[in-house]
Amino acid sequence: MEGNEEADKIDKSALELTETIKMTYGKGEVKAILKKELMNKWQDRWDKDSSGSTYYNIQKKISANGVVRGKRREETIIT
């Protein structure tokens, strides 16, 4: 019981702390976060935009690597 009371005191005192910890990201982490966010925004725009609907019917998911390989007929149309 005594150990629990001590733990409770420590927990309560921790809630009163106002110190903030700043965390920095490495260059690689920032690039990954930005790339993911930009790809999400690009996909959202691609889903909502009515222009280019012919291509959208062929490739619904965008890719940073270019056209997603599909059927020969679809590849010919895109080219």
PDB file with one MODEL, atoms N, CA, C and O in Angstrom:
MODEL        1
ATOM      1  N   MET A   1       0.808  -1.197   0.000  1.00  0.00           N
ATOM      2  CA  MET A   1       0.000   0.000   0.000  1.00  0.00           C
ATOM      3  C   MET A   1       0.851   1.261   0.000  1.00  0.00           C
ATOM      4  O   MET A   1       0.555   2.236  -0.691  1.00  0.00           O
ATOM      5  N   GLU A   2       1.905   1.216   0.785  1.00  0.00           N
ATOM      6  CA  GLU A   2       2.763   2.389   0.919  1.00  0.00           C
ATOM      7  C   GLU A   2       3.426   2.728  -0.420  1.00  0.00           C
ATOM      8  O   GLU A   2       3.587   3.902  -0.754  1.00  0.00           O
ATOM      9  N   GLY A   3       3.809   1.705  -1.182  1.00  0.00           N
ATOM     10  CA  GLY A   3       4.415   1.923  -2.499  1.00  0.00           C
ATOM     11  C   GLY A   3       3.446   2.583  -3.464  1.00  0.00           C
ATOM     12  O   GLY A   3       3.841   3.433  -4.262  1.00  0.00           O
ATOM     13  N   ASN A   4       2.178   2.196  -3.393  1.00  0.00           N
ATOM     14  CA  ASN A   4       1.145   2.775  -4.257  1.00  0.00           C
ATOM     15  C   ASN A   4       0.925   4.247  -3.941  1.00  0.00           C
ATOM     16  O   ASN A   4       0.753   5.065  -4.845  1.00  0.00           O
ATOM     17  N   GLU A   5       0.931   4.578  -2.659  1.00  0.00           N
ATOM     18  CA  GLU A   5       0.745   5.972  -2.253  1.00  0.00           C
ATOM     19  C   GLU A   5       1.900   6.837  -2.757  1.00  0.00           C
ATOM     20  O   GLU A   5       1.696   7.971  -3.191  1.00  0.00           O
ATOM     21  N   GLU A   6       3.092   6.296  -2.695  1.00  0.00           N
ATOM     22  CA  GLU A   6       4.268   7.024  -3.177  1.00  0.00           C
ATOM     23  C   GLU A   6       4.177   7.228  -4.687  1.00  0.00           C
ATOM     24  O   GLU A   6       4.498   8.300  -5.200  1.00  0.00           O
ATOM     25  N   ALA A   7       3.738   6.191  -5.387  1.00  0.00           N
ATOM     26  CA  ALA A   7       3.582   6.291  -6.844  1.00  0.00           C
ATOM     27  C   ALA A   7       2.530   7.334  -7.201  1.00  0.00           C
ATOM     28  O   ALA A   7       2.710   8.095  -8.152  1.00  0.00           O
ATOM     29  N   ASP A   8       1.435   7.376  -6.448  1.00  0.00           N
ATOM     30  CA  ASP A   8       0.390   8.378  -6.681  1.00  0.00           C
ATOM     31  C   ASP A   8       0.916   9.792  -6.496  1.00  0.00           C
ATOM     32  O   ASP A   8       0.583  10.683  -7.277  1.00  0.00           O
ATOM     33  N   LYS A   9       1.736  10.009  -5.470  1.00  0.00           N
ATOM     34  CA  LYS A   9       2.322  11.336  -5.228  1.00  0.00           C
ATOM     35  C   LYS A   9       3.209  11.752  -6.405  1.00  0.00           C
ATOM     36  O   LYS A   9       3.170  12.898  -6.853  1.00  0.00           O
ATOM     37  N   ILE A  10       3.999  10.810  -6.890  1.00  0.00           N
ATOM     38  CA  ILE A  10       4.893  11.105  -8.021  1.00  0.00           C
ATOM     39  C   ILE A  10       4.076  11.430  -9.266  1.00  0.00           C
ATOM     40  O   ILE A  10       4.404  12.362 -10.000  1.00  0.00           O
ATOM     41  N   ASP A  11       3.013  10.663  -9.504  1.00  0.00           N
ATOM     42  CA  ASP A  11       2.146  10.914 -10.666  1.00  0.00           C
ATOM     43  C   ASP A  11       1.518  12.296 -10.606  1.00  0.00           C
ATOM     44  O   ASP A  11       1.492  13.018 -11.602  1.00  0.00           O
ATOM     45  N   LYS A  12       1.010  12.662  -9.430  1.00  0.00           N
ATOM     46  CA  LYS A  12       0.359  13.967  -9.271  1.00  0.00           C
ATOM     47  C   LYS A  12       1.357  15.108  -9.456  1.00  0.00           C
ATOM     48  O   LYS A  12       1.025  16.137 -10.045  1.00  0.00           O
ATOM     49  N   SER A  13       2.562  14.928  -8.962  1.00  0.00           N
ATOM     50  CA  SER A  13       3.555  15.991  -9.121  1.00  0.00           C
ATOM     51  C   SER A  13       3.977  16.129 -10.587  1.00  0.00           C
ATOM     52  O   SER A  13       4.310  17.224 -11.039  1.00  0.00           O
ATOM     53  N   ALA A  14       3.962  15.046 -11.305  1.00  0.00           N
ATOM     54  CA  ALA A  14       4.323  15.106 -12.730  1.00  0.00           C
ATOM     55  C   ALA A  14       3.294  15.904 -13.527  1.00  0.00           C
ATOM     56  O   ALA A  14       3.643  16.560 -14.509  1.00  0.00           O
ATOM     57  N   LEU A  15       2.046  15.855 -13.118  1.00  0.00           N
ATOM     58  CA  LEU A  15       0.992  16.609 -13.804  1.00  0.00           C
ATOM     59  C   LEU A  15       1.175  18.115 -13.665  1.00  0.00           C
ATOM     60  O   LEU A  15       0.676  18.879 -14.491  1.00  0.00           O
ATOM     61  N   GLU A  16       1.871  18.535 -12.650  1.00  0.00           N
ATOM     62  CA  GLU A  16       2.071  19.958 -12.392  1.00  0.00           C
ATOM     63  C   GLU A  16       3.266  20.539 -13.154  1.00  0.00           C
ATOM     64  O   GLU A  16       3.470  21.753 -13.140  1.00  0.00           O
ATOM     65  N   LEU A  17       4.042  19.704 -13.808  1.00  0.00           N
ATOM     66  CA  LEU A  17       5.209  20.175 -14.548  1.00  0.00           C
ATOM     67  C   LEU A  17       4.767  20.966 -15.775  1.00  0.00           C
ATOM     68  O   LEU A  17       3.805  20.593 -16.446  1.00  0.00           O
ATOM     69  N   THR A  18       5.458  22.039 -16.061  1.00  0.00           N
ATOM     70  CA  THR A  18       5.121  22.861 -17.222  1.00  0.00           C
ATOM     71  C   THR A  18       6.236  22.842 -18.262  1.00  0.00           C
ATOM     72  O   THR A  18       6.165  23.561 -19.259  1.00  0.00           O
ATOM     73  N   GLU A  19       7.235  22.051 -18.045  1.00  0.00           N
ATOM     74  CA  GLU A  19       8.368  21.993 -18.959  1.00  0.00           C
ATOM     75  C   GLU A  19       7.946  21.339 -20.278  1.00  0.00           C
ATOM     76  O   GLU A  19       7.201  20.359 -20.297  1.00  0.00           O
ATOM     77  N   THR A  20       8.436  21.900 -21.359  1.00  0.00           N
ATOM     78  CA  THR A  20       8.142  21.367 -22.679  1.00  0.00           C
ATOM     79  C   THR A  20       9.409  20.766 -23.271  1.00  0.00           C
ATOM     80  O   THR A  20      10.498  21.323 -23.134  1.00  0.00           O
ATOM     81  N   ILE A  21       9.255  19.650 -23.913  1.00  0.00           N
ATOM     82  CA  ILE A  21      10.405  19.013 -24.564  1.00  0.00           C
ATOM     83  C   ILE A  21      10.289  19.255 -26.057  1.00  0.00           C
ATOM     84  O   ILE A  21       9.292  18.894 -26.682  1.00  0.00           O
ATOM     85  N   LYS A  22      11.312  19.866 -26.619  1.00  0.00           N
ATOM     86  CA  LYS A  22      11.326  20.102 -28.063  1.00  0.00           C
ATOM     87  C   LYS A  22      12.019  18.927 -28.734  1.00  0.00           C
ATOM     88  O   LYS A  22      13.109  18.514 -28.339  1.00  0.00           O
ATOM     89  N   MET A  23      11.366  18.406 -29.746  1.00  0.00           N
ATOM     90  CA  MET A  23      11.950  17.296 -30.482  1.00  0.00           C
ATOM     91  C   MET A  23      12.261  17.765 -31.901  1.00  0.00           C
ATOM     92  O   MET A  23      11.445  18.426 -32.543  1.00  0.00           O
ATOM     93  N   THR A  24      13.400  17.428 -32.358  1.00  0.00           N
ATOM     94  CA  THR A  24      13.762  17.799 -33.722  1.00  0.00           C
ATOM     95  C   THR A  24      13.721  16.560 -34.597  1.00  0.00           C
ATOM     96  O   THR A  24      13.930  15.437 -34.138  1.00  0.00           O
ATOM     97  N   TYR A  25      13.449  16.796 -35.857  1.00  0.00           N
ATOM     98  CA  TYR A  25      13.406  15.714 -36.830  1.00  0.00           C
ATOM     99  C   TYR A  25      14.672  15.743 -37.664  1.00  0.00           C
ATOM    100  O   TYR A  25      15.243  16.804 -37.918  1.00  0.00           O
ATOM    101  N   GLY A  26      15.091  14.599 -38.073  1.00  0.00           N
ATOM    102  CA  GLY A  26      16.217  14.508 -38.981  1.00  0.00           C
ATOM    103  C   GLY A  26      15.779  14.838 -40.399  1.00  0.00           C
ATOM    104  O   GLY A  26      14.586  14.864 -40.700  1.00  0.00           O
ATOM    105  N   LYS A  27      16.748  15.089 -41.266  1.00  0.00           N
ATOM    106  CA  LYS A  27      16.460  15.448 -42.655  1.00  0.00           C
ATOM    107  C   LYS A  27      15.629  14.368 -43.356  1.00  0.00           C
ATOM    108  O   LYS A  27      14.688  14.679 -44.087  1.00  0.00           O
ATOM    109  N   GLY A  28      15.976  13.122 -43.131  1.00  0.00           N
ATOM    110  CA  GLY A  28      15.248  12.014 -43.762  1.00  0.00           C
ATOM    111  C   GLY A  28      13.804  11.924 -43.287  1.00  0.00           C
ATOM    112  O   GLY A  28      12.895  11.646 -44.069  1.00  0.00           O
ATOM    113  N   GLU A  29      13.606  12.165 -41.986  1.00  0.00           N
ATOM    114  CA  GLU A  29      12.251  12.131 -41.431  1.00  0.00           C
ATOM    115  C   GLU A  29      11.389  13.240 -42.013  1.00  0.00           C
ATOM    116  O   GLU A  29      10.224  13.020 -42.345  1.00  0.00           O
ATOM    117  N   VAL A  30      11.962  14.431 -42.137  1.00  0.00           N
ATOM    118  CA  VAL A  30      11.221  15.563 -42.700  1.00  0.00           C
ATOM    119  C   VAL A  30      10.849  15.269 -44.144  1.00  0.00           C
ATOM    120  O   VAL A  30       9.719  15.529 -44.559  1.00  0.00           O
ATOM    121  N   LYS A  31      11.788  14.730 -44.914  1.00  0.00           N
ATOM    122  CA  LYS A  31      11.498  14.390 -46.315  1.00  0.00           C
ATOM    123  C   LYS A  31      10.362  13.373 -46.409  1.00  0.00           C
ATOM    124  O   LYS A  31       9.471  13.511 -47.247  1.00  0.00           O
ATOM    125  N   ALA A  32      10.392  12.362 -45.560  1.00  0.00           N
ATOM    126  CA  ALA A  32       9.360  11.325 -45.588  1.00  0.00           C
ATOM    127  C   ALA A  32       7.993  11.890 -45.219  1.00  0.00           C
ATOM    128  O   ALA A  32       6.990  11.554 -45.848  1.00  0.00           O
ATOM    129  N   ILE A  33       7.951  12.745 -44.203  1.00  0.00           N
ATOM    130  CA  ILE A  33       6.689  13.355 -43.776  1.00  0.00           C
ATOM    131  C   ILE A  33       6.133  14.243 -44.884  1.00  0.00           C
ATOM    132  O   ILE A  33       4.948  14.171 -45.209  1.00  0.00           O
ATOM    133  N   LEU A  34       6.989  15.077 -45.461  1.00  0.00           N
ATOM    134  CA  LEU A  34       6.546  15.972 -46.538  1.00  0.00           C
ATOM    135  C   LEU A  34       6.076  15.191 -47.759  1.00  0.00           C
ATOM    136  O   LEU A  34       5.054  15.527 -48.358  1.00  0.00           O
ATOM    137  N   LYS A  35       6.813  14.160 -48.126  1.00  0.00           N
ATOM    138  CA  LYS A  35       6.436  13.359 -49.295  1.00  0.00           C
ATOM    139  C   LYS A  35       5.067  12.714 -49.081  1.00  0.00           C
ATOM    140  O   LYS A  35       4.220  12.727 -49.973  1.00  0.00           O
ATOM    141  N   LYS A  36       4.863  12.156 -47.902  1.00  0.00           N
ATOM    142  CA  LYS A  36       3.579  11.512 -47.605  1.00  0.00           C
ATOM    143  C   LYS A  36       2.441  12.520 -47.676  1.00  0.00           C
ATOM    144  O   LYS A  36       1.394  12.238 -48.258  1.00  0.00           O
ATOM    145  N   GLU A  37       2.646  13.705 -47.081  1.00  0.00           N
ATOM    146  CA  GLU A  37       1.616  14.741 -47.081  1.00  0.00           C
ATOM    147  C   GLU A  37       1.318  15.232 -48.500  1.00  0.00           C
ATOM    148  O   GLU A  37       0.157  15.398 -48.874  1.00  0.00           O
ATOM    149  N   LEU A  38       2.365  15.460 -49.280  1.00  0.00           N
ATOM    150  CA  LEU A  38       2.163  15.913 -50.657  1.00  0.00           C
ATOM    151  C   LEU A  38       1.467  14.860 -51.509  1.00  0.00           C
ATOM    152  O   LEU A  38       0.607  15.193 -52.325  1.00  0.00           O
ATOM    153  N   MET A  39       1.829  13.596 -51.326  1.00  0.00           N
ATOM    154  CA  MET A  39       1.178  12.521 -52.082  1.00  0.00           C
ATOM    155  C   MET A  39      -0.304  12.430 -51.709  1.00  0.00           C
ATOM    156  O   MET A  39      -1.147  12.199 -52.575  1.00  0.00           O
ATOM    157  N   ASN A  40      -0.620  12.611 -50.434  1.00  0.00           N
ATOM    158  CA  ASN A  40      -2.024  12.597 -50.002  1.00  0.00           C
ATOM    159  C   ASN A  40      -2.811  13.742 -50.634  1.00  0.00           C
ATOM    160  O   ASN A  40      -3.933  13.552 -51.102  1.00  0.00           O
ATOM    161  N   LYS A  41      -2.208  14.933 -50.642  1.00  0.00           N
ATOM    162  CA  LYS A  41      -2.882  16.086 -51.240  1.00  0.00           C
ATOM    163  C   LYS A  41      -3.053  15.903 -52.750  1.00  0.00           C
ATOM    164  O   LYS A  41      -4.093  16.248 -53.309  1.00  0.00           O
ATOM    165  N   TRP A  42      -2.029  15.362 -53.399  1.00  0.00           N
ATOM    166  CA  TRP A  42      -2.090  15.115 -54.835  1.00  0.00           C
ATOM    167  C   TRP A  42      -3.196  14.097 -55.140  1.00  0.00           C
ATOM    168  O   TRP A  42      -3.976  14.288 -56.073  1.00  0.00           O
ATOM    169  N   GLN A  43      -3.260  13.027 -54.358  1.00  0.00           N
ATOM    170  CA  GLN A  43      -4.292  12.003 -54.571  1.00  0.00           C
ATOM    171  C   GLN A  43      -5.678  12.596 -54.365  1.00  0.00           C
ATOM    172  O   GLN A  43      -6.597  12.306 -55.132  1.00  0.00           O
ATOM    173  N   ASP A  44      -5.836  13.420 -53.339  1.00  0.00           N
ATOM    174  CA  ASP A  44      -7.119  14.053 -53.070  1.00  0.00           C
ATOM    175  C   ASP A  44      -7.544  14.929 -54.247  1.00  0.00           C
ATOM    176  O   ASP A  44      -8.699  14.906 -54.672  1.00  0.00           O
ATOM    177  N   ARG A  45      -6.607  15.684 -54.753  1.00  0.00           N
ATOM    178  CA  ARG A  45      -6.906  16.552 -55.907  1.00  0.00           C
ATOM    179  C   ARG A  45      -7.238  15.721 -57.142  1.00  0.00           C
ATOM    180  O   ARG A  45      -8.140  16.068 -57.904  1.00  0.00           O
ATOM    181  N   TRP A  46      -6.513  14.630 -57.338  1.00  0.00           N
ATOM    182  CA  TRP A  46      -6.731  13.741 -58.486  1.00  0.00           C
ATOM    183  C   TRP A  46      -8.123  13.103 -58.387  1.00  0.00           C
ATOM    184  O   TRP A  46      -8.799  12.935 -59.402  1.00  0.00           O
ATOM    185  N   ASP A  47      -8.550  12.750 -57.175  1.00  0.00           N
ATOM    186  CA  ASP A  47      -9.868  12.145 -56.975  1.00  0.00           C
ATOM    187  C   ASP A  47     -11.001  13.131 -57.256  1.00  0.00           C
ATOM    188  O   ASP A  47     -12.053  12.741 -57.762  1.00  0.00           O
ATOM    189  N   LYS A  48     -10.787  14.410 -56.928  1.00  0.00           N
ATOM    190  CA  LYS A  48     -11.855  15.410 -57.035  1.00  0.00           C
ATOM    191  C   LYS A  48     -11.901  16.134 -58.372  1.00  0.00           C
ATOM    192  O   LYS A  48     -12.959  16.635 -58.754  1.00  0.00           O
ATOM    193  N   ASP A  49     -10.792  16.204 -59.093  1.00  0.00           N
ATOM    194  CA  ASP A  49     -10.706  16.988 -60.327  1.00  0.00           C
ATOM    195  C   ASP A  49     -11.429  16.269 -61.465  1.00  0.00           C
ATOM    196  O   ASP A  49     -11.230  15.072 -61.675  1.00  0.00           O
ATOM    197  N   SER A  50     -12.263  16.999 -62.192  1.00  0.00           N
ATOM    198  CA  SER A  50     -13.013  16.382 -63.293  1.00  0.00           C
ATOM    199  C   SER A  50     -12.220  16.372 -64.600  1.00  0.00           C
ATOM    200  O   SER A  50     -12.482  15.542 -65.470  1.00  0.00           O
ATOM    201  N   SER A  51     -11.254  17.285 -64.749  1.00  0.00           N
ATOM    202  CA  SER A  51     -10.447  17.244 -65.960  1.00  0.00           C
ATOM    203  C   SER A  51      -9.496  16.055 -65.874  1.00  0.00           C
ATOM    204  O   SER A  51      -8.991  15.738 -64.797  1.00  0.00           O
ATOM    205  N   GLY A  52      -9.256  15.414 -66.981  1.00  0.00           N
ATOM    206  CA  GLY A  52      -8.401  14.239 -66.971  1.00  0.00           C
ATOM    207  C   GLY A  52      -9.131  12.982 -66.532  1.00  0.00           C
ATOM    208  O   GLY A  52      -8.504  12.004 -66.124  1.00  0.00           O
ATOM    209  N   SER A  53     -10.467  13.005 -66.616  1.00  0.00           N
ATOM    210  CA  SER A  53     -11.239  11.857 -66.140  1.00  0.00           C
ATOM    211  C   SER A  53     -10.975  10.598 -66.963  1.00  0.00           C
ATOM    212  O   SER A  53     -11.126   9.484 -66.462  1.00  0.00           O
ATOM    213  N   THR A  54     -10.580  10.774 -68.227  1.00  0.00           N
ATOM    214  CA  THR A  54     -10.244   9.606 -69.053  1.00  0.00           C
ATOM    215  C   THR A  54      -9.063   8.872 -68.449  1.00  0.00           C
ATOM    216  O   THR A  54      -9.072   7.646 -68.346  1.00  0.00           O
ATOM    217  N   TYR A  55      -8.062   9.613 -68.054  1.00  0.00           N
ATOM    218  CA  TYR A  55      -6.886   8.996 -67.438  1.00  0.00           C
ATOM    219  C   TYR A  55      -7.199   8.470 -66.035  1.00  0.00           C
ATOM    220  O   TYR A  55      -6.644   7.462 -65.599  1.00  0.00           O
ATOM    221  N   TYR A  56      -8.086   9.162 -65.346  1.00  0.00           N
ATOM    222  CA  TYR A  56      -8.468   8.724 -64.007  1.00  0.00           C
ATOM    223  C   TYR A  56      -9.119   7.340 -64.060  1.00  0.00           C
ATOM    224  O   TYR A  56      -8.914   6.516 -63.169  1.00  0.00           O
ATOM    225  N   ASN A  57      -9.904   7.096 -65.112  1.00  0.00           N
ATOM    226  CA  ASN A  57     -10.541   5.791 -65.255  1.00  0.00           C
ATOM    227  C   ASN A  57      -9.515   4.681 -65.463  1.00  0.00           C
ATOM    228  O   ASN A  57      -9.780   3.524 -65.138  1.00  0.00           O
ATOM    229  N   ILE A  58      -8.361   5.020 -65.996  1.00  0.00           N
ATOM    230  CA  ILE A  58      -7.294   4.044 -66.221  1.00  0.00           C
ATOM    231  C   ILE A  58      -6.453   3.885 -64.969  1.00  0.00           C
ATOM    232  O   ILE A  58      -6.101   2.771 -64.582  1.00  0.00           O
ATOM    233  N   GLN A  59      -6.129   5.019 -64.334  1.00  0.00           N
ATOM    234  CA  GLN A  59      -5.255   4.988 -63.160  1.00  0.00           C
ATOM    235  C   GLN A  59      -5.848   5.854 -62.062  1.00  0.00           C
ATOM    236  O   GLN A  59      -5.715   7.077 -62.083  1.00  0.00           O
ATOM    237  N   LYS A  60      -6.499   5.217 -61.111  1.00  0.00           N
ATOM    238  CA  LYS A  60      -7.156   5.954 -60.026  1.00  0.00           C
ATOM    239  C   LYS A  60      -6.179   6.352 -58.925  1.00  0.00           C
ATOM    240  O   LYS A  60      -6.411   7.335 -58.222  1.00  0.00           O
ATOM    241  N   LYS A  61      -5.109   5.616 -58.769  1.00  0.00           N
ATOM    242  CA  LYS A  61      -4.137   5.913 -57.708  1.00  0.00           C
ATOM    243  C   LYS A  61      -2.893   6.540 -58.329  1.00  0.00           C
ATOM    244  O   LYS A  61      -2.289   5.982 -59.245  1.00  0.00           O
ATOM    245  N   ILE A  62      -2.525   7.707 -57.815  1.00  0.00           N
ATOM    246  CA  ILE A  62      -1.335   8.378 -58.322  1.00  0.00           C
ATOM    247  C   ILE A  62      -0.091   7.658 -57.819  1.00  0.00           C
ATOM    248  O   ILE A  62      -0.136   6.902 -56.849  1.00  0.00           O
ATOM    249  N   SER A  63       1.011   7.911 -58.502  1.00  0.00           N
ATOM    250  CA  SER A  63       2.266   7.277 -58.110  1.00  0.00           C
ATOM    251  C   SER A  63       3.406   8.219 -58.444  1.00  0.00           C
ATOM    252  O   SER A  63       3.435   8.817 -59.520  1.00  0.00           O
ATOM    253  N   ALA A  64       4.343   8.348 -57.519  1.00  0.00           N
ATOM    254  CA  ALA A  64       5.510   9.196 -57.759  1.00  0.00           C
ATOM    255  C   ALA A  64       6.435   8.559 -58.785  1.00  0.00           C
ATOM    256  O   ALA A  64       7.322   9.222 -59.324  1.00  0.00           O
ATOM    257  N   ASN A  65       6.234   7.297 -59.050  1.00  0.00           N
ATOM    258  CA  ASN A  65       7.085   6.584 -59.998  1.00  0.00           C
ATOM    259  C   ASN A  65       6.516   6.570 -61.411  1.00  0.00           C
ATOM    260  O   ASN A  65       7.053   5.891 -62.286  1.00  0.00           O
ATOM    261  N   GLY A  66       5.452   7.300 -61.640  1.00  0.00           N
ATOM    262  CA  GLY A  66       4.869   7.343 -62.981  1.00  0.00           C
ATOM    263  C   GLY A  66       3.651   6.448 -63.074  1.00  0.00           C
ATOM    264  O   GLY A  66       2.986   6.159 -62.080  1.00  0.00           O
ATOM    265  N   VAL A  67       3.381   6.020 -64.281  1.00  0.00           N
ATOM    266  CA  VAL A  67       2.196   5.222 -64.566  1.00  0.00           C
ATOM    267  C   VAL A  67       2.313   3.844 -63.928  1.00  0.00           C
ATOM    268  O   VAL A  67       3.344   3.177 -64.021  1.00  0.00           O
ATOM    269  N   VAL A  68       1.241   3.444 -63.287  1.00  0.00           N
ATOM    270  CA  VAL A  68       1.193   2.091 -62.747  1.00  0.00           C
ATOM    271  C   VAL A  68       0.967   1.146 -63.912  1.00  0.00           C
ATOM    272  O   VAL A  68       0.040   1.332 -64.700  1.00  0.00           O
ATOM    273  N   ARG A  69       1.811   0.137 -64.019  1.00  0.00           N
ATOM    274  CA  ARG A  69       1.723  -0.777 -65.147  1.00  0.00           C
ATOM    275  C   ARG A  69       0.376  -1.473 -65.165  1.00  0.00           C
ATOM    276  O   ARG A  69      -0.107  -1.948 -64.137  1.00  0.00           O
ATOM    277  N   GLY A  70      -0.222  -1.527 -66.339  1.00  0.00           N
ATOM    278  CA  GLY A  70      -1.530  -2.152 -66.487  1.00  0.00           C
ATOM    279  C   GLY A  70      -1.576  -2.968 -67.759  1.00  0.00           C
ATOM    280  O   GLY A  70      -0.582  -3.564 -68.172  1.00  0.00           O
ATOM    281  N   LYS A  71      -2.720  -2.985 -68.359  1.00  0.00           N
ATOM    282  CA  LYS A  71      -2.909  -3.716 -69.600  1.00  0.00           C
ATOM    283  C   LYS A  71      -2.242  -2.967 -70.746  1.00  0.00           C
ATOM    284  O   LYS A  71      -2.069  -1.750 -70.688  1.00  0.00           O
ATOM    285  N   ARG A  72      -1.877  -3.692 -71.769  1.00  0.00           N
ATOM    286  CA  ARG A  72      -1.202  -3.105 -72.929  1.00  0.00           C
ATOM    287  C   ARG A  72      -2.046  -1.997 -73.553  1.00  0.00           C
ATOM    288  O   ARG A  72      -1.517  -0.945 -73.914  1.00  0.00           O
ATOM    289  N   ARG A  73      -3.347  -2.223 -73.682  1.00  0.00           N
ATOM    290  CA  ARG A  73      -4.243  -1.215 -74.285  1.00  0.00           C
ATOM    291  C   ARG A  73      -4.210   0.075 -73.464  1.00  0.00           C
ATOM    292  O   ARG A  73      -4.162   1.167 -74.030  1.00  0.00           O
ATOM    293  N   GLU A  74      -4.235  -0.043 -72.139  1.00  0.00           N
ATOM    294  CA  GLU A  74      -4.197   1.135 -71.280  1.00  0.00           C
ATOM    295  C   GLU A  74      -2.868   1.865 -71.435  1.00  0.00           C
ATOM    296  O   GLU A  74      -2.842   3.095 -71.479  1.00  0.00           O
ATOM    297  N   GLU A  75      -1.768   1.128 -71.517  1.00  0.00           N
ATOM    298  CA  GLU A  75      -0.459   1.740 -71.688  1.00  0.00           C
ATOM    299  C   GLU A  75      -0.388   2.490 -73.016  1.00  0.00           C
ATOM    300  O   GLU A  75       0.191   3.574 -73.088  1.00  0.00           O
ATOM    301  N   THR A  76      -0.971   1.921 -74.056  1.00  0.00           N
ATOM    302  CA  THR A  76      -0.977   2.553 -75.379  1.00  0.00           C
ATOM    303  C   THR A  76      -1.772   3.852 -75.343  1.00  0.00           C
ATOM    304  O   THR A  76      -1.340   4.859 -75.904  1.00  0.00           O
ATOM    305  N   ILE A  77      -2.925   3.837 -74.689  1.00  0.00           N
ATOM    306  CA  ILE A  77      -3.762   5.036 -74.592  1.00  0.00           C
ATOM    307  C   ILE A  77      -3.027   6.143 -73.855  1.00  0.00           C
ATOM    308  O   ILE A  77      -3.044   7.298 -74.281  1.00  0.00           O
ATOM    309  N   ILE A  78      -2.382   5.791 -72.751  1.00  0.00           N
ATOM    310  CA  ILE A  78      -1.657   6.782 -71.961  1.00  0.00           C
ATOM    311  C   ILE A  78      -0.509   7.371 -72.775  1.00  0.00           C
ATOM    312  O   ILE A  78      -0.281   8.580 -72.750  1.00  0.00           O
ATOM    313  N   THR A  79       0.203   6.523 -73.488  1.00  0.00           N
ATOM    314  CA  THR A  79       1.337   7.004 -74.292  1.00  0.00           C
ATOM    315  C   THR A  79       0.841   7.864 -75.425  1.00  0.00           C
ATOM    316  O   THR A  79       1.640   8.364 -76.216  1.00  0.00           O
TER     317      THR A  79
ENDMDL
END
